[in-house]
C-alpha positions as MATLAB code, in Angstrom:
seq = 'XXXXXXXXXXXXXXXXXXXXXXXXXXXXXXXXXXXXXXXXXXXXXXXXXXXXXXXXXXXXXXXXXXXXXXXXXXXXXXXXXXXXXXXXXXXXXXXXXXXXXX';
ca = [
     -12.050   41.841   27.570;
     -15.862   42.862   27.962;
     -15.458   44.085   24.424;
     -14.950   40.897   22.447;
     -18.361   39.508   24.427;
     -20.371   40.976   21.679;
     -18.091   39.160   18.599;
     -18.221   36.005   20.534;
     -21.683   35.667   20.957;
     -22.124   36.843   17.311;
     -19.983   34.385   15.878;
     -21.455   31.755   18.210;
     -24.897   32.313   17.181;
     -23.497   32.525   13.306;
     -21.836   28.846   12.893;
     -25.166   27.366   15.428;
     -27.675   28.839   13.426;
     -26.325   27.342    9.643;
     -28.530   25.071    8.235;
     -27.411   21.421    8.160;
     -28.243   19.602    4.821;
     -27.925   15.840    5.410;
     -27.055   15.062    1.547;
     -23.673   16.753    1.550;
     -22.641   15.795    4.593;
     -20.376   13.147    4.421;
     -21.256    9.518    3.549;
     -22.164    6.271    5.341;
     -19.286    3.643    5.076;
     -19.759    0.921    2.460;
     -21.211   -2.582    3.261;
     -17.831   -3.962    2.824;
     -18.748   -5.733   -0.660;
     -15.296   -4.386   -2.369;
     -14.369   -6.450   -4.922;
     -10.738   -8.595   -4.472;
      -9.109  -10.482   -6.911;
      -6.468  -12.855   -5.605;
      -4.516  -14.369   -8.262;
      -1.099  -16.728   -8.020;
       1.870  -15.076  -10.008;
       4.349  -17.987   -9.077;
       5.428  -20.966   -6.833;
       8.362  -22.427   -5.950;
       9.303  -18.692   -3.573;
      11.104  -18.425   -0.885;
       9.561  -16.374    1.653;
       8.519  -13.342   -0.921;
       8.009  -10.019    0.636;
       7.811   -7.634   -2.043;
       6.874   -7.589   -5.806;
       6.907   -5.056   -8.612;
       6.984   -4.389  -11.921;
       9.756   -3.615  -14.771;
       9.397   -0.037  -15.677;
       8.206    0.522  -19.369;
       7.781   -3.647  -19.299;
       4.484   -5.029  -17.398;
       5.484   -8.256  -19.191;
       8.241   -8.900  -16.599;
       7.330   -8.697  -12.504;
      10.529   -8.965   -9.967;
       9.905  -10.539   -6.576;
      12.064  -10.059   -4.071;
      12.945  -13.142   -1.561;
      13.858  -12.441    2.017;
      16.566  -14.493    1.753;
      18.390  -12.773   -0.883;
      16.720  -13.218   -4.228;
      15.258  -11.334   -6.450;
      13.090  -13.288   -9.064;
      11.523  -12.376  -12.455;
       8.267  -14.095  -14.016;
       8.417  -13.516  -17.611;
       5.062  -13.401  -19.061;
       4.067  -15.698  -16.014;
       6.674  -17.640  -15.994;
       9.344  -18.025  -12.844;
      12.557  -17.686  -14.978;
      14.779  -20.856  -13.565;
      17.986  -18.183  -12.133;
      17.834  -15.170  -10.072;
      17.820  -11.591  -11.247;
      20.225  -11.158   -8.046;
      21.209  -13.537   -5.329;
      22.998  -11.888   -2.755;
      21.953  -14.777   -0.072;
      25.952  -15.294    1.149;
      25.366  -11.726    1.792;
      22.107  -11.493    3.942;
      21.108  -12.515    7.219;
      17.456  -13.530    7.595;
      16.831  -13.463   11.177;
      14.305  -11.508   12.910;
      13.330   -8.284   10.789;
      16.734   -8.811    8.512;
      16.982  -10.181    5.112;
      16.469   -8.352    1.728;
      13.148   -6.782    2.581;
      13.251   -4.381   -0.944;
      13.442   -3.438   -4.067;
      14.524    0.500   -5.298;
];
């Protein structure tokens, strides 16, 4: 036991003894001036939880309803039916309803 004293203390005095350079240590937090841009893809939603993009197609977005729609704005434009409307389907109680999109 007495024989790992020696390493101990050497090690010890090897990680106290390292010099400590303040400009790579790591950063102060930012004054919270991040920049946020807030912009209104559609109205007329009911209750929308989730929205995406088409793959291959950023002209066409799909927003998903917790009642059981999924919309599509068309080159920002709410197209008048439903890319799916399972609502006879979903209950929307609590935590239920259709909550994504795969």
């Amino acid at each position: 036991m007495l024989r790992f004293l020696p390493v101990a203390l050497l090690l010890a005095t090897a990680c106290s003894s390292s010099p400590v350079d303040p400009a790579n240590g790591p950063q102060p937090p930012s004054d919270g001036t991040a920049a946020v841009l807030l912009q209104e893809v559609a109205t007329g939603l009911t209750l929308p939880l989730y929205l995406t993009f088409a793959p291959a197609d950023s002209s066409r977005v799909f927003i998903v309803e917790k009642p059981g729609r999924i919309r599509v704005v068309k080159n920002g434009t709410l197209l008048p039916d439903p890319f799916l409307d399972v609502t006879s389907l979903v209950s929307t109680g609590g935590e239920q309803g259709l909550l994504g999109l795969a």
